mmCIF file of C-alpha atoms in Angstrom:
data_model
loop_
_atom_site.group_PDB
_atom_site.id
_atom_site.type_symbol
_atom_site.label_atom_id
_atom_site.label_comp_id
_atom_site.label_asym_id
_atom_site.label_seq_id
_atom_site.Cartn_x
_atom_site.Cartn_y
_atom_site.Cartn_z
ATOM 1 C CA MET A 192 17.416 28.655 15.614
ATOM 2 C CA PRO A 193 20.981 29.719 14.694
ATOM 3 C CA HIS A 194 21.722 33.405 14.292
ATOM 4 C CA ARG A 195 23.658 33.551 11.007
ATOM 5 C CA ILE A 196 26.179 36.306 10.269
ATOM 6 C CA LEU A 197 27.756 36.671 6.821
ATOM 7 C CA SER A 198 30.888 38.831 7.053
ATOM 8 C CA MET A 199 32.540 40.212 3.915
ATOM 9 C CA ASP A 200 35.988 41.829 3.844
ATOM 10 C CA GLY A 201 37.064 44.959 2.088
ATOM 11 C CA SER A 202 39.590 44.823 -0.749
ATOM 12 C CA SER A 203 42.723 42.879 0.088
ATOM 13 C CA ILE A 204 46.173 44.444 -0.162
ATOM 14 C CA SER A 205 47.536 41.171 -1.532
ATOM 15 C CA GLY A 206 44.346 39.710 -3.007
ATOM 16 C CA GLY A 207 41.426 41.248 -4.841
ATOM 17 C CA GLU A 208 38.249 43.299 -4.558
ATOM 18 C CA GLY A 209 34.693 42.532 -3.519
ATOM 19 C CA TYR A 210 33.933 40.445 -6.586
ATOM 20 C CA VAL A 211 36.159 37.696 -5.141
ATOM 21 C CA THR A 212 33.622 37.311 -2.328
ATOM 22 C CA THR A 213 30.862 37.182 -4.935
ATOM 23 C CA GLY A 214 32.745 34.490 -6.847
ATOM 24 C CA MET A 215 33.197 32.396 -3.707
ATOM 25 C CA LEU A 216 29.522 32.642 -2.831
ATOM 26 C CA GLY A 217 28.601 31.738 -6.405
ATOM 27 C CA ALA A 218 30.775 28.646 -6.304
ATOM 28 C CA LEU A 219 29.237 27.598 -2.983
ATOM 29 C CA ARG A 220 25.732 28.059 -4.394
ATOM 30 C CA GLN A 221 26.546 25.802 -7.332
ATOM 31 C CA THR A 222 27.924 23.170 -4.980
ATOM 32 C CA LEU A 223 24.860 23.312 -2.767
ATOM 33 C CA ASP A 224 22.409 23.408 -5.668
ATOM 34 C CA SER A 225 22.639 19.668 -6.295
ATOM 35 C CA GLY A 226 21.404 19.018 -2.765
ATOM 36 C CA GLY A 227 18.607 21.574 -2.869
ATOM 37 C CA ASP A 228 20.272 23.752 -0.237
ATOM 38 C CA ARG A 229 21.313 26.668 -2.447
ATOM 39 C CA ARG A 230 18.673 29.135 -1.284
ATOM 40 C CA THR A 231 19.564 28.628 2.361
ATOM 41 C CA LEU A 232 23.092 29.980 1.882
ATOM 42 C CA LEU A 233 21.990 33.622 1.635
ATOM 43 C CA ASN A 234 18.286 33.669 2.423
ATOM 44 C CA GLN A 235 18.774 32.530 6.018
ATOM 45 C CA VAL A 236 21.371 35.206 6.839
ATOM 46 C CA ASP A 237 20.264 37.297 9.813
ATOM 47 C CA LEU A 238 23.006 39.913 9.540
ATOM 48 C CA PHE A 239 25.063 41.018 6.532
ATOM 49 C CA VAL A 240 28.327 42.664 7.624
ATOM 50 C CA GLY A 241 30.717 44.366 5.229
ATOM 51 C CA THR A 242 33.609 46.816 5.160
ATOM 52 C CA SER A 243 34.468 48.989 2.143
ATOM 53 C CA ALA A 244 34.021 46.737 -0.920
ATOM 54 C CA GLY A 245 32.364 44.294 1.466
ATOM 55 C CA SER A 246 29.839 46.989 2.398
ATOM 56 C CA PHE A 247 28.806 47.146 -1.276
ATOM 57 C CA ASN A 248 28.168 43.398 -1.139
ATOM 58 C CA ALA A 249 26.261 43.741 2.136
ATOM 59 C CA ALA A 250 24.048 46.482 0.700
ATOM 60 C CA PHE A 251 23.485 44.513 -2.509
ATOM 61 C CA PHE A 252 22.174 41.448 -0.668
ATOM 62 C CA ALA A 253 20.359 43.397 2.066
ATOM 63 C CA SER A 254 18.421 45.434 -0.493
ATOM 64 C CA GLU A 255 16.642 42.234 -1.595
ATOM 65 C CA ALA A 256 13.899 40.381 0.281
ATOM 66 C CA ASP A 257 15.145 37.252 -1.516
ATOM 67 C CA PRO A 258 18.959 37.641 -1.769
ATOM 68 C CA ASP A 259 19.417 34.330 -3.571
ATOM 69 C CA SER A 260 17.160 35.353 -6.441
ATOM 70 C CA ALA A 261 19.250 38.494 -6.927
ATOM 71 C CA PHE A 262 22.579 36.689 -6.881
ATOM 72 C CA ASP A 263 22.893 36.376 -10.643
ATOM 73 C CA LYS A 264 22.956 40.172 -10.845
ATOM 74 C CA SER A 265 25.885 40.437 -8.433
ATOM 75 C CA LEU A 266 28.662 39.879 -10.980
ATOM 76 C CA GLN A 267 27.034 42.412 -13.300
ATOM 77 C CA PHE A 268 26.997 44.817 -10.362
ATOM 78 C CA TRP A 269 30.716 44.332 -9.788
ATOM 79 C CA GLY A 270 31.531 44.528 -13.489
ATOM 80 C CA GLU A 271 29.887 47.950 -13.601
ATOM 81 C CA ALA A 272 31.483 48.992 -10.306
ATOM 82 C CA VAL A 273 35.075 48.275 -11.355
ATOM 83 C CA ALA A 274 34.502 49.906 -14.733
ATOM 84 C CA MET A 275 33.109 53.006 -13.034
ATOM 85 C CA ASN A 276 36.044 53.151 -10.632
ATOM 86 C CA ARG A 277 38.400 53.088 -13.613
ATOM 87 C CA LYS A 278 36.878 56.364 -14.802
ATOM 88 C CA GLY A 279 38.229 58.012 -11.664
ATOM 89 C CA VAL A 280 41.784 57.648 -12.968
ATOM 90 C CA SER A 281 43.367 60.477 -14.971
ATOM 91 C CA LEU A 282 46.933 61.416 -15.834
ATOM 92 C CA GLY A 283 46.643 64.871 -14.300
ATOM 93 C CA ARG A 284 45.197 63.522 -11.072
ATOM 94 C CA SER A 285 47.847 60.786 -10.883
ATOM 95 C CA LEU A 286 50.623 63.375 -11.247
ATOM 96 C CA ARG A 287 49.088 65.541 -8.511
ATOM 97 C CA ALA A 288 48.745 62.455 -6.318
ATOM 98 C CA LEU A 289 52.388 61.517 -6.779
ATOM 99 C CA ALA A 290 53.286 65.067 -5.780
ATOM 100 C CA GLY A 291 51.212 64.626 -2.621
ATOM 101 C CA ALA A 292 48.519 67.145 -3.600
ATOM 102 C CA SER A 293 45.567 64.877 -4.388
ATOM 103 C CA SER A 294 44.062 61.449 -3.922
ATOM 104 C CA PHE A 295 44.737 59.033 -6.776
ATOM 105 C CA LEU A 296 41.075 58.529 -7.707
ATOM 106 C CA ASP A 297 38.034 60.741 -8.201
ATOM 107 C CA SER A 298 35.351 59.132 -6.018
ATOM 108 C CA ASN A 299 32.430 60.977 -7.667
ATOM 109 C CA TYR A 300 32.130 58.243 -10.291
ATOM 110 C CA MET A 301 31.684 55.533 -7.670
ATOM 111 C CA ARG A 302 29.303 57.687 -5.636
ATOM 112 C CA ASP A 303 27.120 58.327 -8.703
ATOM 113 C CA PHE A 304 27.187 54.633 -9.645
ATOM 114 C CA LEU A 305 26.059 53.567 -6.174
ATOM 115 C CA GLY A 306 23.429 56.289 -6.133
ATOM 116 C CA GLY A 307 22.112 55.185 -9.516
ATOM 117 C CA TYR A 308 22.016 51.570 -8.431
ATOM 118 C CA PHE A 309 20.544 51.863 -4.930
ATOM 119 C CA GLY A 310 18.829 55.248 -5.253
ATOM 120 C CA MET A 311 20.067 58.665 -4.171
ATOM 121 C CA THR A 312 17.435 58.979 -1.425
ATOM 122 C CA THR A 313 17.443 55.392 -0.112
ATOM 123 C CA ARG A 314 18.054 55.310 3.630
ATOM 124 C CA LEU A 315 19.832 52.659 5.633
ATOM 125 C CA GLY A 316 16.500 51.936 7.281
ATOM 126 C CA ASP A 317 14.909 51.196 3.891
ATOM 127 C CA LEU A 318 16.944 48.040 3.378
ATOM 128 C CA LYS A 319 14.990 44.804 3.585
ATOM 129 C CA ARG A 320 17.658 42.952 5.580
ATOM 130 C CA LYS A 321 19.843 43.841 8.555
ATOM 131 C CA VAL A 322 23.344 45.229 7.871
ATOM 132 C CA VAL A 323 26.398 46.389 9.825
ATOM 133 C CA ILE A 324 28.910 48.645 8.046
ATOM 134 C CA PRO A 325 32.120 49.954 9.698
ATOM 135 C CA SER A 326 33.640 53.332 8.857
ATOM 136 C CA PHE A 327 36.129 55.666 10.549
ATOM 137 C CA GLN A 328 35.019 59.132 11.652
ATOM 138 C CA LEU A 329 37.664 61.863 11.598
ATOM 139 C CA ASP A 330 35.957 64.347 13.931
ATOM 140 C CA GLY A 331 33.685 62.929 16.585
ATOM 141 C CA HIS A 332 33.117 62.845 20.320
ATOM 142 C CA ARG A 333 33.836 60.094 22.803
ATOM 143 C CA LYS A 334 33.147 60.627 26.514
ATOM 144 C CA GLY A 335 33.254 64.369 25.998
ATOM 145 C CA VAL A 336 36.534 64.323 24.108
ATOM 146 C CA ARG A 337 36.699 65.537 20.501
ATOM 147 C CA THR A 338 38.556 62.771 18.673
ATOM 148 C CA TRP A 339 38.604 60.491 15.660
ATOM 149 C CA LYS A 340 36.917 57.165 16.277
ATOM 150 C CA SER A 341 35.395 54.082 14.735
ATOM 151 C CA LYS A 342 31.813 54.419 13.566
ATOM 152 C CA ILE A 343 29.556 51.406 13.059
ATOM 153 C CA PHE A 344 26.545 52.156 10.851
ATOM 154 C CA HIS A 345 23.686 49.681 11.173
ATOM 155 C CA ASN A 346 19.930 49.314 10.798
ATOM 156 C CA THR A 347 19.473 46.906 13.701
ATOM 157 C CA GLY A 348 18.559 49.443 16.371
ATOM 158 C CA PRO A 349 15.230 50.766 17.640
ATOM 159 C CA ASP A 350 12.958 52.898 15.454
ATOM 160 C CA ASN A 351 14.461 56.143 16.796
ATOM 161 C CA ASP A 352 18.062 55.176 15.977
ATOM 162 C CA PRO A 353 19.539 58.041 13.871
ATOM 163 C CA ASP A 354 21.467 55.572 11.704
ATOM 164 C CA LEU A 355 18.189 54.519 10.093
ATOM 165 C CA ASN A 356 17.926 57.940 8.426
ATOM 166 C CA GLU A 357 21.460 57.931 7.047
ATOM 167 C CA LEU A 358 21.524 57.861 3.246
ATOM 168 C CA LEU A 359 22.737 54.465 2.072
ATOM 169 C CA ILE A 360 25.010 56.028 -0.545
ATOM 170 C CA ASP A 361 26.699 58.112 2.177
ATOM 171 C CA VAL A 362 27.216 55.092 4.429
ATOM 172 C CA LEU A 363 28.763 53.068 1.580
ATOM 173 C CA MET A 364 31.104 55.861 0.535
ATOM 174 C CA ARG A 365 32.112 56.498 4.139
ATOM 175 C CA SER A 366 33.013 52.841 4.539
ATOM 176 C CA GLY A 367 34.707 52.614 1.134
ATOM 177 C CA SER A 368 36.987 55.671 0.903
ATOM 178 C CA PRO A 369 40.559 54.518 1.612
ATOM 179 C CA PRO A 370 43.024 57.333 2.362
ATOM 180 C CA LEU A 371 45.335 58.201 -0.540
ATOM 181 C CA SER A 372 43.154 56.347 -3.052
ATOM 182 C CA TYR A 373 39.930 58.337 -2.471
ATOM 183 C CA PRO A 374 39.183 61.799 -1.037
ATOM 184 C CA ILE A 375 37.825 62.056 2.491
ATOM 185 C CA TYR A 376 34.054 61.623 2.250
ATOM 186 C CA GLN A 377 31.484 63.629 4.158
ATOM 187 C CA GLY A 378 28.067 63.227 2.503
ATOM 188 C CA LEU A 379 25.614 64.517 -0.058
ATOM 189 C CA LYS A 380 24.330 67.130 2.379
ATOM 190 C CA ASP A 381 27.851 68.561 2.718
ATOM 191 C CA GLN A 382 27.713 68.861 6.497
ATOM 192 C CA GLY A 383 29.081 66.951 9.447
ATOM 193 C CA SER A 384 32.303 65.031 9.967
ATOM 194 C CA GLY A 385 34.487 63.491 7.309
ATOM 195 C CA TYR A 386 34.951 59.721 7.104
ATOM 196 C CA VAL A 387 37.506 57.317 5.660
ATOM 197 C CA ASP A 388 37.596 53.598 4.958
ATOM 198 C CA GLY A 389 36.440 51.220 7.680
ATOM 199 C CA GLY A 390 39.299 48.951 6.637
ATOM 200 C CA LEU A 391 41.599 51.085 8.806
ATOM 201 C CA TYR A 392 40.471 48.990 11.767
ATOM 202 C CA ALA A 393 38.025 46.355 10.490
ATOM 203 C CA ASN A 394 38.881 45.197 6.982
ATOM 204 C CA ASN A 395 37.758 41.803 8.285
ATOM 205 C CA PRO A 396 34.529 42.903 10.032
ATOM 206 C CA SER A 397 33.653 39.506 11.536
ATOM 207 C CA LEU A 398 34.249 40.611 15.123
ATOM 208 C CA VAL A 399 32.273 43.823 14.570
ATOM 209 C CA GLY A 400 29.356 41.734 13.325
ATOM 210 C CA LEU A 401 29.627 39.356 16.274
ATOM 211 C CA ALA A 402 29.651 42.241 18.771
ATOM 212 C CA GLN A 403 26.647 43.885 17.126
ATOM 213 C CA ALA A 404 24.731 40.587 17.072
ATOM 214 C CA ILE A 405 25.395 40.040 20.789
ATOM 215 C CA ASN A 406 24.169 43.564 21.512
ATOM 216 C CA ASN A 407 21.041 43.063 19.401
ATOM 217 C CA MET A 408 20.227 39.739 21.048
ATOM 218 C CA SER A 409 20.693 41.305 24.507
ATOM 219 C CA ARG A 410 18.315 44.175 23.763
ATOM 220 C CA PRO A 411 14.806 43.738 25.196
ATOM 221 C CA ASN A 412 12.065 43.505 22.596
ATOM 222 C CA LYS A 413 9.159 45.911 22.332
ATOM 223 C CA HIS A 414 7.060 43.859 24.750
ATOM 224 C CA GLU A 415 9.651 43.719 27.522
ATOM 225 C CA GLN A 416 10.552 46.264 30.161
ATOM 226 C CA VAL A 417 14.040 47.757 29.983
ATOM 227 C CA ASP A 418 14.826 46.591 33.510
ATOM 228 C CA THR A 419 14.355 42.972 32.420
ATOM 229 C CA LEU A 420 17.484 43.104 30.258
ATOM 230 C CA ALA A 421 19.608 40.093 31.141
ATOM 231 C CA THR A 422 22.834 40.865 32.960
ATOM 232 C CA GLU A 423 24.554 38.036 31.101
ATOM 233 C CA PRO A 424 25.198 38.048 27.328
ATOM 234 C CA PRO A 425 23.305 35.589 25.148
ATOM 235 C CA SER A 426 24.726 32.145 24.574
ATOM 236 C CA LEU A 427 27.274 32.117 21.767
ATOM 237 C CA ASP A 428 26.099 28.610 20.882
ATOM 238 C CA SER A 429 23.312 30.159 18.818
ATOM 239 C CA ILE A 430 25.632 32.335 16.668
ATOM 240 C CA LEU A 431 27.241 31.217 13.397
ATOM 241 C CA VAL A 432 29.727 33.395 11.493
ATOM 242 C CA LEU A 433 30.836 32.760 7.915
ATOM 243 C CA SER A 434 33.685 35.145 7.099
ATOM 244 C CA LEU A 435 34.768 35.750 3.494
ATOM 245 C CA GLY A 436 38.024 37.371 2.439
ATOM 246 C CA ASN A 437 39.015 38.617 -1.001
ATOM 247 C CA GLY A 438 42.123 36.506 -1.392
ATOM 248 C CA ILE A 439 45.631 36.354 -0.017
ATOM 249 C CA MET A 440 48.949 35.846 -1.745
ATOM 250 C CA SER A 441 52.459 35.109 -0.555
ATOM 251 C CA THR A 442 53.699 38.211 1.293
ATOM 252 C CA TYR A 443 56.657 38.272 3.655
ATOM 253 C CA LEU A 444 59.755 40.230 4.689
ATOM 254 C CA ALA A 445 63.265 38.771 4.787
ATOM 255 C CA PRO A 446 65.598 41.474 6.161
ATOM 256 C CA THR A 447 69.347 40.976 6.475
ATOM 257 C CA PHE A 448 70.303 40.509 10.130
ATOM 258 C CA ARG A 449 73.510 41.560 11.840
ATOM 259 C CA ALA A 450 74.038 40.359 15.394
ATOM 260 C CA GLY A 451 70.403 39.307 15.399
ATOM 261 C CA GLU A 452 69.028 42.712 14.358
ATOM 262 C CA ALA A 453 67.881 44.485 11.191
ATOM 263 C CA ASN A 454 68.082 48.221 11.814
ATOM 264 C CA TRP A 455 65.379 49.591 9.494
ATOM 265 C CA GLY A 456 64.352 53.249 9.490
ATOM 266 C CA PHE A 457 61.232 54.849 8.019
ATOM 267 C CA ALA A 458 62.757 54.791 4.514
ATOM 268 C CA ARG A 459 62.727 50.982 4.456
ATOM 269 C CA TRP A 460 59.347 50.711 6.147
ATOM 270 C CA LEU A 461 57.561 53.349 4.075
ATOM 271 C CA LEU A 462 59.580 54.551 1.089
ATOM 272 C CA ASP A 463 61.232 51.440 -0.351
ATOM 273 C CA SER A 464 60.536 51.574 -4.102
ATOM 274 C CA LYS A 465 60.391 47.763 -4.243
ATOM 275 C CA ASP A 466 57.659 47.609 -1.591
ATOM 276 C CA LEU A 467 56.207 51.064 -1.009
ATOM 277 C CA MET A 468 54.318 51.579 2.278
ATOM 278 C CA VAL A 469 55.053 48.010 3.368
ATOM 279 C CA LEU A 470 54.445 48.907 7.018
ATOM 280 C CA VAL A 471 50.909 50.131 6.226
ATOM 281 C CA LYS A 472 50.174 46.978 4.212
ATOM 282 C CA MET A 473 51.463 44.793 7.020
ATOM 283 C CA LEU A 474 49.389 46.580 9.668
ATOM 284 C CA LEU A 475 46.192 46.229 7.602
ATOM 285 C CA GLU A 476 46.685 42.506 7.049
ATOM 286 C CA ALA A 477 47.792 41.968 10.644
ATOM 287 C CA GLY A 478 44.497 43.482 11.806
ATOM 288 C CA SER A 479 42.512 41.059 9.654
ATOM 289 C CA ASP A 480 44.542 38.121 10.961
ATOM 290 C CA ALA A 481 43.950 39.256 14.544
ATOM 291 C CA VAL A 482 40.172 39.301 14.001
ATOM 292 C CA ASN A 483 40.325 35.831 12.456
ATOM 293 C CA TYR A 484 42.194 34.511 15.505
ATOM 294 C CA GLN A 485 39.844 36.202 17.977
ATOM 295 C CA CYS A 486 36.709 34.874 16.294
ATOM 296 C CA ARG A 487 38.151 31.356 16.091
ATOM 297 C CA MET A 488 39.003 31.393 19.793
ATOM 298 C CA ILE A 489 35.626 32.838 20.827
ATOM 299 C CA LEU A 490 33.287 30.860 18.575
ATOM 300 C CA ARG A 491 35.369 27.728 17.858
ATOM 301 C CA LYS A 492 33.405 25.533 15.434
ATOM 302 C CA LYS A 493 30.707 28.186 15.095
ATOM 303 C CA TYR A 494 33.070 30.299 12.987
ATOM 304 C CA PHE A 495 34.536 29.625 9.540
ATOM 305 C CA ARG A 496 36.847 31.712 7.385
ATOM 306 C CA LEU A 497 37.011 31.357 3.583
ATOM 307 C CA ASN A 498 39.888 33.335 2.084
ATOM 308 C CA PRO A 499 41.326 31.857 -1.146
ATOM 309 C CA ILE A 500 45.039 31.797 -1.914
ATOM 310 C CA VAL A 501 45.913 33.636 -5.128
ATOM 311 C CA GLU A 502 49.158 33.565 -7.081
ATOM 312 C CA GLN A 503 49.166 37.282 -7.840
ATOM 313 C CA ARG A 504 47.075 40.312 -6.953
ATOM 314 C CA ILE A 505 43.722 40.154 -8.731
ATOM 315 C CA SER A 506 42.624 43.230 -10.652
ATOM 316 C CA ALA A 507 39.887 43.800 -13.195
ATOM 317 C CA TYR A 508 38.487 46.797 -15.060
ATOM 318 C CA ASP A 509 35.308 45.436 -16.610
ATOM 319 C CA LEU A 510 32.862 42.546 -16.386
ATOM 320 C CA GLN A 511 34.835 40.313 -18.750
ATOM 321 C CA GLN A 512 38.025 40.673 -16.719
ATOM 322 C CA VAL A 513 36.080 40.003 -13.516
ATOM 323 C CA GLY A 514 34.797 36.755 -15.005
ATOM 324 C CA THR A 515 38.239 35.741 -16.269
ATOM 325 C CA ALA A 516 39.883 36.418 -12.880
ATOM 326 C CA LEU A 517 37.256 34.407 -11.026
ATOM 327 C CA VAL A 518 37.461 31.435 -13.419
ATOM 328 C CA GLU A 519 41.235 31.323 -12.955
ATOM 329 C CA MET A 520 40.973 31.540 -9.173
ATOM 330 C CA LEU A 521 38.209 28.943 -8.902
ATOM 331 C CA SER A 522 40.215 26.494 -11.024
ATOM 332 C CA GLN A 523 43.046 26.383 -8.472
ATOM 333 C CA GLN A 524 43.188 23.210 -6.409
ATOM 334 C CA SER A 525 43.691 25.158 -3.184
ATOM 335 C CA THR A 526 40.503 27.137 -3.855
ATOM 336 C CA MET A 527 38.511 23.991 -4.585
ATOM 337 C CA ASP A 528 39.801 22.446 -1.360
ATOM 338 C CA GLN A 529 38.739 25.513 0.639
ATOM 339 C CA LEU A 530 35.291 25.474 -0.946
ATOM 340 C CA GLN A 531 34.892 21.805 -0.062
ATOM 341 C CA ARG A 532 35.819 22.497 3.559
ATOM 342 C CA THR A 533 33.377 25.420 3.614
ATOM 343 C CA GLN A 534 30.563 23.235 2.308
ATOM 344 C CA HIS A 535 31.344 20.690 5.021
ATOM 345 C CA TRP A 536 31.170 23.415 7.683
ATOM 346 C CA LEU A 537 27.872 24.742 6.311
ATOM 347 C CA GLU A 538 26.375 21.277 6.544
ATOM 348 C CA LYS A 539 27.751 20.394 9.980
ATOM 349 C CA SER A 540 27.286 23.758 11.708
ATOM 350 C CA GLY A 541 23.553 24.011 11.084
ATOM 351 C CA TRP A 542 23.856 27.017 8.756
ATOM 352 C CA LEU A 543 21.756 25.361 6.053
ATOM 353 C CA GLY A 544 19.068 24.283 8.491
ATOM 354 C CA ASP A 545 15.486 24.175 7.226
ATOM 355 C CA SER A 546 15.070 26.164 4.011
ATOM 356 C CA GLN A 547 11.500 26.979 5.090
ATOM 357 C CA GLN A 548 12.638 28.611 8.334
ATOM 358 C CA GLY A 549 15.132 31.145 7.078
ATOM 359 C CA ALA A 550 15.628 34.686 8.301
ATOM 360 C CA GLN A 551 12.750 36.970 7.488
ATOM 361 C CA PRO A 552 13.231 40.312 5.737
ATOM 362 C CA SER A 553 13.801 43.220 8.092
ATOM 363 C CA GLN A 554 10.800 45.349 8.972
ATOM 364 C CA VAL A 555 13.080 48.341 9.559
ATOM 365 C CA GLY A 556 11.948 51.344 7.608
ATOM 366 C CA THR A 557 8.733 49.726 6.351
#
């Protein structure tokens, strides 16, 4: 049986937010529906992986025993999410942010929306499906050294794993709090380290999901002795990864060279009014590209990346604008071509498999 991983990016610097992933999945479902394979797209996923906006998608699908049946609610979810995020904008806050004294958005609106949707007391271990959600911890310990570090929240571990008791709303906000845009997030209990967006190192979380899956598959089950753990990792032939981005548009730099050099200082890299913080944008997208390359080289035909090309950055502030943006994107020939190639991969890779033998809901937290 294939081990299926669905990886969902965070918001794209040059593309759009998490509803682009939802739109792509919706289009794939419609394509597969004619062949009776629609339910196998989501219901056979063994591991939902998501960063930032992608973590919201991962939680949405993982909270359902039958993700496909809940899909029609996903666009409504994103329509409410983007509208709620809009409430975090105010003139006074924007002025303070421009002066360097505040984040641009008030994250309390998004926190309350997620808490109202998933429940304020829902734990990561209460989810019905397995998830992996990257964040970045600002004050942690690694080999005895106090340092910032990556933090991977998941509900795939043993029953005594502390991650299972983490509040879902805290995990989502920790993964989805980009510096400058949102305040640093700690948690509802107001204790412990602060966290910022997992997109700092894993906006494309495909490799994180692959690593976690390999670890899970290497772990002895409850009926095995610990000393029987195989010294070799499991065969990668059994792992399939479908990676979804939130769109990419034409972005490039064309400096003026003199004697083969362009002598840029920090003003051009960070403070150029025509392309503010271009170095940060480039580093974020370079990280996603690196993960795409690594997964392609490791998994070969067992990995597929769907990331539509968009003509301009996609933004929406309510459900109607979300729908309009997705219709426009899905009508592009390049998007239709990508969807066709994705369908071909789903059919040839074994992802669709037998609709009666899909992944079973997680027993974690039940």
